[in-house]
Short mmCIF file of C-alpha atoms in Angstrom, two decimals:
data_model
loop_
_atom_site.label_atom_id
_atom_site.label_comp_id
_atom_site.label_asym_id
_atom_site.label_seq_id
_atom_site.Cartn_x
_atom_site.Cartn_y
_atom_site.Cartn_z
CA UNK Q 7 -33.98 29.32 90.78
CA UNK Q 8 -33.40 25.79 91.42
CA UNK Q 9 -31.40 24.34 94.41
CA UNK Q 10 -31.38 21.22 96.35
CA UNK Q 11 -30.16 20.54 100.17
CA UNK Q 12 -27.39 17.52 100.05
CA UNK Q 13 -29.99 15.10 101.38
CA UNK Q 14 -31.49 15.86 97.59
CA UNK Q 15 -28.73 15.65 96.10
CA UNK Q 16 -27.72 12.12 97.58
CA UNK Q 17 -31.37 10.48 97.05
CA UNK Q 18 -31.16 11.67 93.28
CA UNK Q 19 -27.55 10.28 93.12
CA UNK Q 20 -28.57 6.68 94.80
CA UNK Q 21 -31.41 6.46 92.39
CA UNK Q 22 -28.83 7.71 89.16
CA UNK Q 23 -26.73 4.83 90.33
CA UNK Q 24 -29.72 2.59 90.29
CA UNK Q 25 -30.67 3.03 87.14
CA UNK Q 26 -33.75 5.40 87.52
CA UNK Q 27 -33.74 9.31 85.91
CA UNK Q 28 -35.73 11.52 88.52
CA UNK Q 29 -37.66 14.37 88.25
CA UNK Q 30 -37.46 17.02 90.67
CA UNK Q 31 -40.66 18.61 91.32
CA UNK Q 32 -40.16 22.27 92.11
CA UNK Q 33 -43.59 23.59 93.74
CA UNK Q 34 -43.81 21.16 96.39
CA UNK Q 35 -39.72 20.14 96.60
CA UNK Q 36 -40.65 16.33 96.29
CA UNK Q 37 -38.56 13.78 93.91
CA UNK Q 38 -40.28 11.38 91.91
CA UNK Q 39 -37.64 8.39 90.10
CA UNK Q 40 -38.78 5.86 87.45
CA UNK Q 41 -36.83 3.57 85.40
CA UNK Q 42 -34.62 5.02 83.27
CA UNK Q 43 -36.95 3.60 79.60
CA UNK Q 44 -33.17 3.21 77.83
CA UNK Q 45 -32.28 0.78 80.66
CA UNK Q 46 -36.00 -0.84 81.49
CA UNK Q 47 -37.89 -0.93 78.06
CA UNK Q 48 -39.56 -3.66 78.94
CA UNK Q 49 -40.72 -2.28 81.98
CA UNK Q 50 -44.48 -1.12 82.59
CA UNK Q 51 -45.08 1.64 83.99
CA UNK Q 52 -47.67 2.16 87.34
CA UNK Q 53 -50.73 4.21 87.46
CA UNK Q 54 -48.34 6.68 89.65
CA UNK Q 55 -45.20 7.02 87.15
CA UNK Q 56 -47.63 7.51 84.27
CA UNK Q 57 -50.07 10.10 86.11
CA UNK Q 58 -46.22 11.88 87.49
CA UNK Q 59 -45.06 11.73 83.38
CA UNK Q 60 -48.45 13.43 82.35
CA UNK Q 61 -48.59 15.93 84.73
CA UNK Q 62 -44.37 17.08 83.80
CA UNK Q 63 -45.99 17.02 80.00
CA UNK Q 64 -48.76 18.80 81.53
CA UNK Q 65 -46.50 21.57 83.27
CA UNK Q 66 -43.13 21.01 81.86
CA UNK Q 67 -41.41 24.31 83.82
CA UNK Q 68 -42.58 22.71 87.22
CA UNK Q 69 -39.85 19.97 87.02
CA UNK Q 70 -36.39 20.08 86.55
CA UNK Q 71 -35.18 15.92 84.91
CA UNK Q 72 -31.64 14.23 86.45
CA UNK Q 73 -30.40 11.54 84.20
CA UNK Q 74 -27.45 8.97 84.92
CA UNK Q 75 -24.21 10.30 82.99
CA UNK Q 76 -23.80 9.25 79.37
CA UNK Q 77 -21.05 6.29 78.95
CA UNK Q 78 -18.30 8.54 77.51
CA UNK Q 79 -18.76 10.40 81.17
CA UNK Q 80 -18.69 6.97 83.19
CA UNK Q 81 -15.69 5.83 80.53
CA UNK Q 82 -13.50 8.62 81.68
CA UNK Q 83 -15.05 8.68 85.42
CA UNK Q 84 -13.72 5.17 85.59
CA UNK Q 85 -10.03 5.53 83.77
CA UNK Q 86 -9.71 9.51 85.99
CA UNK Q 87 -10.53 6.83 89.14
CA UNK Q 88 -7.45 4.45 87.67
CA UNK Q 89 -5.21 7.61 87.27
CA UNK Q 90 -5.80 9.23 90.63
CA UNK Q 91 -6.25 6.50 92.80
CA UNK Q 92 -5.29 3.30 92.22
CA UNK Q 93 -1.26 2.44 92.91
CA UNK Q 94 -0.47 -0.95 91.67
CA UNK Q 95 0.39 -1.11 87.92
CA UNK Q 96 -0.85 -4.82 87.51
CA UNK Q 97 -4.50 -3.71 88.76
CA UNK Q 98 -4.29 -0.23 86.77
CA UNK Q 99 -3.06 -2.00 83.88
CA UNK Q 100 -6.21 -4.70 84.28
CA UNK Q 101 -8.28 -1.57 84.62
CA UNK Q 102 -7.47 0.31 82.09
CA UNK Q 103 -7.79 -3.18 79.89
CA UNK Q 104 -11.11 -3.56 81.39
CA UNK Q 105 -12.40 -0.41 79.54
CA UNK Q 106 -11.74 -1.85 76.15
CA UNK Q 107 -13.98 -4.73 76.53
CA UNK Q 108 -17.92 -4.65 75.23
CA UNK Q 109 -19.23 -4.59 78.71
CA UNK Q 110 -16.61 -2.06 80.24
CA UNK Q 111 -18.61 -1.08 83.47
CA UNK Q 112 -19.10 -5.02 84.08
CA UNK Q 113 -15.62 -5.87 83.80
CA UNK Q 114 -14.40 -2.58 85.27
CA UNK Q 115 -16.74 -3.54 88.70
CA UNK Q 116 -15.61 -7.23 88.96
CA UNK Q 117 -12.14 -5.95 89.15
CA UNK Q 118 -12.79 -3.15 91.37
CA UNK Q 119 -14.80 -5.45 93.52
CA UNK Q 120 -12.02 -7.92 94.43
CA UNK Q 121 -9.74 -5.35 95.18
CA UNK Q 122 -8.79 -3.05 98.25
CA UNK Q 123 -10.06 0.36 96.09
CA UNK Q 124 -14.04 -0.85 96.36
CA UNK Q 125 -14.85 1.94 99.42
CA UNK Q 126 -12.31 4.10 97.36
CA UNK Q 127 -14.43 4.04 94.33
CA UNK Q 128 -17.88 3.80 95.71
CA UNK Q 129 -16.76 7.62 97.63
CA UNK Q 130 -15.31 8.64 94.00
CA UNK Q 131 -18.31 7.66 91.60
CA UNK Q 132 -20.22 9.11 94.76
CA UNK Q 133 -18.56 12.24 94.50
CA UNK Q 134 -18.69 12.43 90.85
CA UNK Q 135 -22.28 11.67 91.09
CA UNK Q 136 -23.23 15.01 93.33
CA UNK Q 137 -20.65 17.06 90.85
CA UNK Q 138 -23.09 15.51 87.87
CA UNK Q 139 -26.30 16.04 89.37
CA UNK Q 140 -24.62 20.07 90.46
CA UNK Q 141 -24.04 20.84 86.77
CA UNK Q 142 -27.52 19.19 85.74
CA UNK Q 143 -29.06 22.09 87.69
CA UNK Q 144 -26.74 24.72 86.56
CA UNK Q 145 -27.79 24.42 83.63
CA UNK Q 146 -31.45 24.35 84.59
CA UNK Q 147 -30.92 27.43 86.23
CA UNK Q 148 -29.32 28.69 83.04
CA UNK Q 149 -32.22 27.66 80.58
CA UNK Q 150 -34.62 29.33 83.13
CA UNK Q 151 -33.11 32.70 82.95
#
């Protein structure tokens, strides 16, 4: 059964944030990141990713993959963060606009950014982050048994 310590769980969220998937690898308890290929496909992999991707092809029930939420989850992430936290109905309203754009997180972050609510929803993606990467190995643990 799979379980990480919350130092784990943090270094996997920073590197979700980031951009990178990780792999956890179970035996020795060590994380290995790489781009995520979605978000770098013109990136080229190192000697070390590619040797790390053959050896989880190699022995796939060894490591247990954390991926960055899809955008429906960071869509409502964000507009749950507008709901619960933020006060003033011009910057909700701006928000909430903000999410109907093409490039929602963008806009969403150069709003957020200017304003008071930046620590506010660094802690909430944060803590929405650990919740994500909890459920990712629930249900590891759940396709194990």
């Amino acid at each position: 059964m799979l379980s990480l310590t919350e130092k784990e769980i943090d270094l996997i969220s920073t590197q979700l944030l980031k951009g990178m998937i990780c792999f956890y690898q179970i035996d020795k308890k060590r994380i290995h990141q790489m781009p995520d290929d979605e978000d770098y496909y013109n990136y080229d992999l190192t000697e070390a990713e590619e040797d790390v991707l053959d050896e989880i092809e190699e022995n796939p029930e060894n490591y247990a993959e954390f991926t960055q939420m899809e955008p429906a989850q960071e869509h409502q992430m964000m507009q749950d963060f507008i709901d619960r936290r933020v006060k003033e109905k011009n910057l909700a309203d701006d928000l909430v606009s903000s999410l109907t754009k093409p490039k929602a997180n963008t806009a969403f972050k150069f709003l957020i950014d200017d304003s008071k609510y930046k620590k506010e929803w660094i802690e909430f993606r944060k803590e929405k982050y650990y919740d994500w990467i909890k459920e990712q190995v629930d249900s590891f643990n759940y396709t194990e048994d």
